[in-house]
Tab-separated table of C-alpha atoms and ligand atoms in Angstrom:
chain	number	residue	atom	x	y	z
A	1	UNK	CA	177.093	84.859	-15.823
A	2	UNK	CA	174.659	86.830	-16.764
A	3	UNK	CA	174.321	89.693	-14.785
A	4	UNK	CA	170.610	91.461	-14.121
A	5	UNK	CA	170.965	95.029	-13.820
A	6	UNK	CA	168.712	97.970	-13.874
A	7	UNK	CA	169.305	100.990	-16.022
A	8	UNK	CA	168.421	104.297	-15.098
A	9	UNK	CA	169.109	106.790	-17.817
A	10	UNK	CA	168.247	109.976	-15.872
A	11	UNK	CA	167.913	112.912	-17.823
A	12	UNK	CA	169.435	115.988	-18.975
A	13	UNK	CA	173.036	114.414	-20.500
A	14	UNK	CA	172.132	111.420	-18.290
A	15	UNK	CA	170.875	109.700	-21.143
A	16	UNK	CA	173.850	110.028	-23.760
A	17	UNK	CA	176.665	109.021	-20.997
A	18	UNK	CA	174.633	106.273	-19.878
A	19	UNK	CA	174.442	104.694	-23.598
A	20	UNK	CA	178.206	105.469	-23.923
A	21	UNK	CA	178.916	103.455	-20.750
A	22	UNK	CA	176.569	100.595	-21.596
A	23	UNK	CA	178.470	100.247	-25.066
A	24	UNK	CA	181.993	100.154	-23.171
A	25	UNK	CA	180.670	97.387	-20.626
A	26	UNK	CA	178.594	95.242	-22.755
A	27	UNK	CA	182.562	95.823	-24.984
A	28	UNK	CA	184.239	94.104	-22.121
A	29	UNK	CA	182.481	90.678	-22.890
A	30	UNK	CA	180.589	90.472	-19.616
A	31	UNK	CA	176.947	89.696	-19.963
A	32	UNK	CA	174.212	91.980	-19.130
A	33	UNK	CA	170.564	91.650	-18.766
A	34	UNK	CA	169.511	95.500	-18.536
A	35	UNK	CA	166.006	96.508	-17.158
A	36	UNK	CA	165.895	99.955	-18.479
A	37	UNK	CA	163.760	101.922	-16.369
A	38	UNK	CA	162.673	105.636	-16.773
A	39	UNK	CA	163.289	108.488	-14.212
A	40	UNK	CA	163.642	111.777	-14.086
A	41	UNK	CA	162.266	115.588	-14.952
A	42	UNK	CA	160.624	114.703	-18.100
A	43	UNK	CA	158.477	112.224	-16.127
A	44	UNK	CA	157.058	114.641	-13.263
A	45	UNK	CA	154.528	116.016	-15.942
A	46	UNK	CA	153.550	112.283	-17.055
A	47	UNK	CA	153.246	110.389	-14.001
A	48	UNK	CA	153.423	113.272	-11.225
A	49	UNK	CA	156.835	112.054	-9.604
A	50	UNK	CA	160.101	112.076	-10.557
A	51	UNK	CA	161.256	108.363	-9.176
A	52	UNK	CA	158.090	105.633	-10.240
A	53	UNK	CA	157.782	103.051	-8.059
A	54	UNK	CA	158.734	100.260	-10.680
A	55	UNK	CA	162.231	101.382	-10.640
A	56	UNK	CA	162.461	100.895	-6.725
A	57	UNK	CA	161.109	97.468	-7.516
A	58	UNK	CA	163.566	96.859	-10.106
A	59	UNK	CA	166.285	97.216	-8.096
A	60	UNK	CA	164.977	95.406	-5.319
A	61	UNK	CA	164.807	92.462	-7.892
A	62	UNK	CA	167.720	93.047	-9.712
A	63	UNK	CA	169.887	94.569	-6.530
A	64	UNK	CA	172.123	96.789	-8.619
A	65	UNK	CA	171.441	99.498	-10.762
A	66	UNK	CA	173.300	102.055	-12.857
A	67	UNK	CA	172.386	105.286	-13.051
A	68	UNK	CA	172.584	108.477	-14.718
A	69	UNK	CA	171.922	111.836	-12.891
A	70	UNK	CA	168.748	113.343	-12.303
A	71	UNK	CA	167.691	116.941	-11.859
A	72	UNK	CA	166.615	118.494	-8.912
A	73	UNK	CA	165.300	122.392	-9.118
A	74	UNK	CA	167.196	124.642	-6.511
A	75	UNK	CA	165.355	125.937	-3.828
A	76	UNK	CA	161.805	125.107	-4.424
A	77	UNK	CA	160.155	122.685	-6.307
A	78	UNK	CA	160.061	118.386	-5.950
A	79	UNK	CA	162.840	116.681	-2.842
A	80	UNK	CA	165.865	114.975	-5.031
A	81	UNK	CA	165.006	112.044	-6.920
A	82	UNK	CA	168.300	111.258	-5.713
A	83	UNK	CA	168.081	111.476	-2.177
A	84	UNK	CA	164.436	109.327	-2.304
A	85	UNK	CA	166.348	106.515	-3.986
A	86	UNK	CA	169.188	106.615	-1.671
A	87	UNK	CA	166.605	106.826	1.560
A	88	UNK	CA	163.884	103.900	-0.156
A	89	UNK	CA	166.644	101.850	-0.667
A	90	UNK	CA	168.554	102.266	2.560
A	91	UNK	CA	171.570	102.951	0.272
A	92	UNK	CA	173.853	104.228	3.285
A	93	UNK	CA	177.049	104.721	1.953
A	94	UNK	CA	178.212	106.850	-0.755
A	95	UNK	CA	181.649	105.728	-2.002
A	96	UNK	CA	183.547	108.457	-4.314
A	97	UNK	CA	187.192	107.351	-5.304
A	98	UNK	CA	189.435	110.171	-6.420
A	99	UNK	CA	192.397	108.805	-8.347
A	100	UNK	CA	194.638	110.405	-11.162
A	101	UNK	CA	195.839	109.272	-14.161
A	102	UNK	CA	198.088	109.970	-16.088
A	103	UNK	CA	197.149	112.826	-18.719
A	104	UNK	CA	194.635	114.529	-16.874
A	105	UNK	CA	195.442	118.308	-16.515
A	106	UNK	CA	195.891	118.499	-13.129
A	107	UNK	CA	197.928	120.258	-10.417
A	108	UNK	CA	198.646	117.054	-8.681
A	109	UNK	CA	199.984	113.463	-9.449
A	110	UNK	CA	199.344	110.291	-8.095
A	111	UNK	CA	196.448	111.055	-5.695
A	112	UNK	CA	194.587	107.642	-4.235
A	113	UNK	CA	191.696	109.114	-2.095
A	114	UNK	CA	188.926	107.172	-1.018
A	115	UNK	CA	186.017	109.227	-0.204
A	116	UNK	CA	183.108	107.682	1.953
A	117	UNK	CA	180.184	109.753	2.538
A	118	UNK	CA	177.228	109.055	5.006
A	119	UNK	CA	173.956	109.022	2.703
A	120	UNK	CA	171.167	108.897	5.248
A	121	UNK	CA	170.911	111.616	7.670
A	122	UNK	CA	172.615	114.981	8.474
A	123	UNK	CA	171.252	118.238	6.650
A	124	UNK	CA	170.052	115.754	4.276
A	125	UNK	CA	167.272	114.530	5.952
A	126	UNK	CA	164.560	116.657	4.906
A	127	UNK	CA	163.632	118.024	8.232
A	128	UNK	CA	162.776	121.245	6.580
A	129	UNK	CA	160.736	123.913	7.937
A	130	UNK	CA	159.709	126.522	5.610
A	131	UNK	CA	159.304	130.394	6.134
A	132	UNK	CA	155.415	131.231	6.741
A	133	UNK	CA	154.503	127.422	7.464
A	134	UNK	CA	152.511	126.948	10.617
A	135	UNK	CA	155.035	124.250	11.550
A	136	UNK	CA	157.694	127.161	11.713
A	137	UNK	CA	156.104	128.443	14.255
A	138	UNK	CA	155.381	125.413	16.226
A	139	UNK	CA	159.517	124.679	15.892
A	140	UNK	CA	160.435	128.414	17.119
A	141	UNK	CA	158.077	128.244	20.037
A	142	UNK	CA	159.319	124.786	21.093
A	143	UNK	CA	163.099	126.262	20.433
A	144	UNK	CA	162.176	128.937	22.980
A	145	UNK	CA	160.476	126.714	25.983
A	146	UNK	CA	163.780	124.024	25.590
A	147	UNK	CA	166.626	126.464	25.332
A	148	UNK	CA	165.725	129.953	25.812
A	149	UNK	CA	166.629	130.815	22.500
A	150	UNK	CA	164.136	133.286	20.583
A	151	UNK	CA	164.435	133.027	16.962
A	152	UNK	CA	162.841	135.518	14.004
A	153	UNK	CA	159.231	134.386	12.513
A	154	UNK	CA	160.749	135.516	8.728
A	155	UNK	CA	163.250	132.443	9.033
A	156	UNK	CA	163.384	128.711	8.086
A	157	UNK	CA	164.812	126.197	9.597
A	158	UNK	CA	166.584	123.254	8.679
A	159	UNK	CA	167.510	120.171	10.961
A	160	UNK	CA	170.691	118.599	11.209
A	161	UNK	CA	170.142	114.809	12.550
A	162	UNK	CA	173.084	112.776	13.246
A	163	UNK	CA	172.270	109.249	14.940
A	164	UNK	CA	174.910	107.024	16.582
A	165	UNK	CA	173.379	104.291	14.393
A	166	UNK	CA	174.134	105.469	11.162
A	167	UNK	CA	177.477	106.905	12.457
A	168	UNK	CA	178.625	103.557	13.435
A	169	UNK	CA	177.698	101.823	10.077
A	170	UNK	CA	179.244	104.290	7.504
A	171	UNK	CA	182.768	104.125	10.084
A	172	UNK	CA	182.628	100.318	9.657
A	173	UNK	CA	181.894	100.995	6.417
A	174	UNK	CA	185.123	102.555	5.808
A	175	UNK	CA	187.317	100.083	7.721
A	176	UNK	CA	185.755	97.496	6.544
A	177	UNK	CA	187.077	98.788	3.168
A	178	UNK	CA	190.360	99.701	4.042
A	179	UNK	CA	190.675	96.293	4.946
A	180	UNK	CA	189.647	94.463	2.320
A	181	UNK	CA	191.725	96.882	-0.290
A	182	UNK	CA	194.598	97.274	1.387
A	183	UNK	CA	194.274	100.893	2.863
A	184	UNK	CA	196.051	102.010	5.368
A	185	UNK	CA	194.398	104.889	7.119
A	186	UNK	CA	190.771	106.399	7.554
A	187	UNK	CA	190.054	110.291	8.749
A	188	UNK	CA	187.210	111.282	10.000
A	189	UNK	CA	185.927	114.686	8.753
A	190	UNK	CA	183.640	116.755	11.273
A	191	UNK	CA	183.381	120.212	13.091
A	192	UNK	CA	182.914	118.973	16.156
A	193	UNK	CA	184.591	122.339	17.951
A	194	UNK	CA	181.048	124.267	16.723
A	195	UNK	CA	178.313	121.410	16.342
A	196	UNK	CA	179.507	119.285	19.720
A	197	UNK	CA	176.062	117.903	19.823
A	198	UNK	CA	175.410	116.530	16.203
A	199	UNK	CA	179.172	116.531	15.157
A	200	UNK	CA	180.488	115.318	18.131
A	201	UNK	CA	178.079	112.385	17.924
A	202	UNK	CA	179.684	111.184	14.988
A	203	UNK	CA	183.544	111.723	16.003
A	204	UNK	CA	182.579	109.580	19.398
A	205	UNK	CA	181.240	106.858	17.346
A	206	UNK	CA	183.859	107.307	14.851
A	207	UNK	CA	186.509	107.198	17.827
A	208	UNK	CA	184.852	103.881	19.245
A	209	UNK	CA	184.929	102.221	15.988
A	210	UNK	CA	188.562	102.967	15.403
A	211	UNK	CA	189.300	100.536	18.573
A	212	UNK	CA	187.734	97.452	16.571
A	213	UNK	CA	191.002	98.287	13.651
A	214	UNK	CA	193.889	98.184	15.000
A	215	UNK	CA	195.302	97.408	11.822
A	216	UNK	CA	194.536	100.557	10.351
A	217	UNK	CA	195.740	104.225	11.571
A	218	UNK	CA	192.854	106.671	12.215
A	219	UNK	CA	192.947	110.238	12.828
A	220	UNK	CA	190.301	113.349	12.476
A	221	UNK	CA	190.178	116.622	10.955
A	222	UNK	CA	188.082	119.453	11.433
A	223	UNK	CA	186.541	120.183	8.023
A	224	UNK	CA	187.574	123.730	7.096
A	225	UNK	CA	191.237	122.425	8.000
A	226	UNK	CA	190.742	119.622	5.704
A	227	UNK	CA	189.617	121.503	3.017
A	228	UNK	CA	192.931	123.039	3.091
A	229	UNK	CA	195.190	120.397	3.575
A	230	UNK	CA	193.099	118.822	1.013
A	231	UNK	CA	194.198	121.682	-1.719
A	232	UNK	CA	198.086	121.809	-0.175
A	233	UNK	CA	198.989	118.264	0.231
A	234	UNK	CA	196.324	115.958	-0.374
A	235	UNK	CA	198.744	112.790	-0.589
A	236	UNK	CA	198.722	112.613	3.212
A	237	UNK	CA	195.409	111.331	3.453
A	238	UNK	CA	194.360	107.866	1.708
A	239	UNK	CA	190.399	107.614	3.319
A	240	UNK	CA	188.067	110.238	4.614
A	241	UNK	CA	184.893	109.243	6.331
A	242	UNK	CA	182.477	112.123	6.693
A	243	UNK	CA	178.728	112.821	7.348
A	244	UNK	CA	176.274	113.486	4.343
A	245	UNK	CA	177.023	117.446	3.669
A	246	UNK	CA	180.988	117.855	4.134
A	247	UNK	CA	180.876	114.454	1.985
A	248	UNK	CA	179.299	116.163	-0.762
A	249	UNK	CA	181.106	118.999	-0.669
A	250	UNK	CA	184.750	117.271	0.121
A	251	UNK	CA	183.930	114.759	-2.907
A	252	UNK	CA	183.225	117.637	-5.390
A	253	UNK	CA	186.792	119.400	-3.795
A	254	UNK	CA	188.365	115.964	-4.218
A	255	UNK	CA	187.093	115.937	-7.798
A	256	UNK	CA	188.467	118.831	-8.404
A	257	UNK	CA	192.268	118.101	-7.220
A	258	UNK	CA	191.994	114.821	-10.453
A	259	UNK	CA	190.791	116.816	-13.318
A	260	UNK	CA	187.188	117.221	-12.846
A	261	UNK	CA	183.545	116.136	-12.248
A	262	UNK	CA	184.344	114.208	-16.066
A	263	UNK	CA	186.377	111.100	-14.299
A	264	UNK	CA	185.048	111.047	-10.269
A	265	UNK	CA	182.745	108.282	-10.133
A	266	UNK	CA	180.127	107.247	-7.302
A	267	UNK	CA	178.830	104.302	-5.902
A	268	UNK	CA	175.569	104.366	-3.031
A	269	UNK	CA	175.798	101.025	-1.222
A	270	UNK	CA	173.628	99.494	1.162
A	271	UNK	CA	173.442	96.306	2.970
A	272	UNK	CA	171.105	94.526	0.253
A	273	UNK	CA	171.360	96.859	-2.733
A	274	UNK	CA	174.050	98.932	-4.579
A	275	UNK	CA	173.820	102.011	-6.993
A	276	UNK	CA	176.256	103.207	-8.869
A	277	UNK	CA	176.209	106.534	-11.136
A	278	UNK	CA	178.735	109.693	-11.418
A	279	UNK	CA	179.608	112.973	-8.927
A	280	UNK	CA	178.675	115.341	-10.989
A	281	UNK	CA	174.505	116.120	-12.114
A	282	UNK	CA	172.445	116.466	-14.811
A	283	UNK	CA	174.679	118.877	-16.821
A	284	UNK	CA	171.226	120.002	-18.572
A	285	UNK	CA	172.556	122.952	-20.800
A	286	UNK	CA	174.628	120.372	-22.987
A	287	UNK	CA	171.756	117.970	-22.987
A	288	UNK	CA	171.431	116.175	-26.152
A	289	UNK	CA	174.789	117.734	-27.479
A	290	UNK	CA	176.590	114.552	-27.809
A	291	UNK	CA	179.186	116.557	-25.553
A	292	UNK	CA	180.033	115.777	-21.923
A	293	UNK	CA	182.449	112.965	-20.759
A	294	UNK	CA	181.349	110.046	-20.071
A	295	UNK	CA	184.342	108.658	-18.060
A	296	UNK	CA	182.659	109.527	-14.636
A	297	UNK	CA	179.749	107.145	-15.401
A	298	UNK	CA	182.348	104.916	-17.198
A	299	UNK	CA	184.538	104.477	-14.159
A	300	UNK	CA	181.254	104.313	-11.818
A	301	UNK	CA	180.884	101.045	-14.168
A	302	UNK	CA	184.307	100.334	-13.428
A	303	UNK	CA	183.213	100.394	-9.553
A	304	UNK	CA	179.919	98.068	-10.309
A	305	UNK	CA	182.100	95.321	-12.157
A	306	UNK	CA	184.458	95.014	-9.464
A	307	UNK	CA	180.730	95.193	-7.066
A	308	UNK	CA	179.610	91.813	-9.234
A	309	UNK	CA	182.845	90.257	-9.182
A	310	UNK	CA	184.038	90.598	-12.528
A	311	UNK	CA	187.251	91.885	-11.531
A	312	UNK	CA	189.047	90.790	-14.618
A	313	UNK	CA	186.755	93.183	-16.726
A	314	UNK	CA	186.808	96.035	-14.591
A	315	UNK	CA	190.621	95.928	-14.440
A	316	UNK	CA	190.794	95.842	-18.409
A	317	UNK	CA	187.926	98.918	-18.668
A	318	UNK	CA	189.983	101.029	-16.278
A	319	UNK	CA	192.748	100.556	-18.245
A	320	UNK	CA	191.437	101.516	-21.543
A	321	UNK	CA	190.018	104.641	-20.297
A	322	UNK	CA	193.540	104.957	-18.474
A	323	UNK	CA	195.104	104.612	-21.843
A	324	UNK	CA	192.591	106.914	-23.962
A	325	UNK	CA	193.306	109.530	-21.367
A	326	UNK	CA	197.169	108.928	-21.283
A	327	UNK	CA	197.099	109.236	-25.751
A	328	UNK	CA	195.241	112.838	-25.055
A	329	UNK	CA	193.188	112.485	-28.381
A	330	UNK	CA	189.904	111.291	-27.637
A	331	UNK	CA	188.756	113.827	-25.271
A	332	UNK	CA	185.751	115.643	-24.656
A	333	UNK	CA	185.816	119.626	-23.892
A	334	UNK	CA	186.330	119.749	-19.616
A	335	UNK	CA	189.427	117.605	-20.456
A	336	UNK	CA	191.185	120.049	-22.850
A	337	UNK	CA	193.578	123.372	-21.950
A	338	UNK	CA	190.581	125.422	-23.044
A	339	UNK	CA	186.759	124.446	-23.102
A	340	UNK	CA	186.363	125.818	-26.989
A	341	UNK	CA	189.434	123.495	-27.512
A	342	UNK	CA	188.309	122.615	-31.781
A	343	UNK	CA	190.494	119.203	-31.278
A	344	UNK	CA	187.518	118.266	-28.544
A	345	UNK	CA	185.018	115.085	-29.146
A	346	UNK	CA	181.927	114.479	-28.251
A	347	UNK	CA	180.456	111.328	-25.993
A	348	UNK	CA	179.863	109.060	-28.649
A	349	UNK	CA	183.216	109.192	-29.910
A	350	UNK	CA	185.220	108.569	-26.481
A	351	UNK	CA	183.200	105.411	-26.069
A	352	UNK	CA	184.047	104.408	-29.475
A	353	UNK	CA	188.070	105.092	-28.441
A	354	UNK	CA	187.472	103.409	-25.237
A	355	UNK	CA	186.197	100.293	-27.316
A	356	UNK	CA	188.839	100.387	-29.589
A	357	UNK	CA	191.590	99.867	-26.597
A	358	UNK	CA	189.541	97.421	-24.959
A	359	UNK	CA	190.216	94.947	-28.310
A	360	UNK	CA	193.496	95.413	-27.918
A	361	UNK	CA	193.656	94.641	-24.324
B	401	LIG	P1	176.572	119.380	-12.812
B	401	LIG	O1	177.199	118.019	-12.103
B	401	LIG	O2	175.358	119.057	-13.452
B	401	LIG	O3	177.226	120.449	-13.452
B	401	LIG	C1	178.136	121.339	-13.139
B	401	LIG	C2	179.618	122.017	-13.933
B	401	LIG	O4	180.336	120.490	-14.353
B	401	LIG	C3	179.004	122.257	-14.984
B	401	LIG	O5	179.599	123.236	-15.092
B	401	LIG	C4	178.960	121.101	-16.238
B	401	LIG	O6	179.023	121.679	-17.424
B	401	LIG	C5	179.965	120.203	-15.903
B	401	LIG	N1	180.084	118.996	-15.850
B	401	LIG	C6	178.777	117.859	-14.944
B	401	LIG	N2	179.491	116.904	-15.866
B	401	LIG	C7	179.940	116.447	-16.762
B	401	LIG	C8	180.583	116.266	-17.620
B	401	LIG	N3	180.161	114.825	-17.882
B	401	LIG	N4	181.648	116.277	-18.267
B	401	LIG	C9	181.728	117.384	-18.689
B	401	LIG	N5	181.593	118.755	-17.679
B	401	LIG	C10	180.786	118.641	-16.505
B	401	LIG	O7	176.451	120.667	-11.124
B	401	LIG	P2	174.735	121.190	-11.473
B	401	LIG	O8	175.049	122.316	-12.733
B	401	LIG	O9	174.994	122.093	-9.851
B	401	LIG	O10	173.584	120.615	-11.260
B	401	LIG	C11	173.160	120.445	-12.127
B	401	LIG	C12	171.568	119.713	-12.055
B	401	LIG	O11	172.181	117.923	-11.637
B	401	LIG	C13	171.043	119.945	-10.421
B	401	LIG	O12	169.479	119.872	-10.977
B	401	LIG	C14	171.316	119.261	-9.624
B	401	LIG	O13	170.317	118.791	-8.339
B	401	LIG	C15	171.628	117.649	-10.674
B	401	LIG	N6	172.442	116.997	-9.403
B	401	LIG	C16	172.287	115.026	-9.732
B	401	LIG	C17	172.907	114.429	-9.361
B	401	LIG	C18	172.390	113.250	-9.012
B	401	LIG	O14	171.898	112.751	-10.330
B	401	LIG	N7	173.525	112.276	-8.004
B	401	LIG	C19	174.222	114.745	-8.452
B	401	LIG	C20	174.562	116.418	-8.689
B	401	LIG	C21	173.597	117.425	-8.984
């Protein structure tokens, strides 16, 4: 079967890891009809946007995309193309597995966590008011009138927005995933002791939805305690479901538990479309150096194969990557004891090694 897939190389180190991933995916024997679409910071000057409409149109046609990272300027400039993509396609669930493989340098063994991050609202909703903007004054006046709290005008405001609908569907997604994949427990993560309204709503909704799934254990943790627990005893946890910002932070923390961002995959899933991408960003300082680890994107490719019902190819690709990790000969700098280790190989050599293993399976 030929699978139409939108392929977005992205920017920074994105094109190199995308090419490495495309090669290993094709080596599984699965047939892809790639629709290659450009998005990213390099397009800004030429097209005035980092995310041209044709990218969205392509994903609406193929339903599935494999995406490299895209740079977003910090504190200024255009809004994130990654956030826009997730919003435009209503990719409400961000799935981020964190799993240890033999040979990864990690303080832990046998971690197999699934993190489900809400992807559309919370502090990422884009409800922001810049210092000095006229809209900010209106906000400050409204807050004073409705709450009696008088804010300084030298401030900026970002609104944390959490709805029942989005909380219901993300928690349901987590429980459905747990059922389909034989998981035993879902932990909702929040800060409802302080943000009683927004996080309180998320937590109350999670409790309500959990009643529909009596076969799966449910519990909740306050986010700061969750961070400590994950560092001390990650084996106690199975699946976590979180609002957007906590999900982003905890999934990087979990990537740290399993050997780093170089091996942490992700998927953005909605009711109609799915976009697979590594957790990490564009690492622009290493662009065009054939240096960074393509495994996070390759593992995202494994998730994509499962989504496309290519279970056998997914298992073989995961096994081939795991064998390369266990062998320890063809690893990039980030998986070595020291970043300047002279035995570290480049992005494309990792792809060659994975393909060789695939051919032997
Ligand atoms: P980053 O993930 O790009 O890099 C963080 C650290 O991890 C750096 O030291 C980097 O060198 C290292 N690293 C990242 N990927 C690696 C890999 N595959 N192999 C080895 N080492 C790797 O995070 P950042 O520096 O905070 O962000 C850079 C840019 O990426 C920013 O513009 C950010 O907005 C963007 N970003 C994009 C996405 C996305 O496209 N989904 C996600 C996160 C960040």
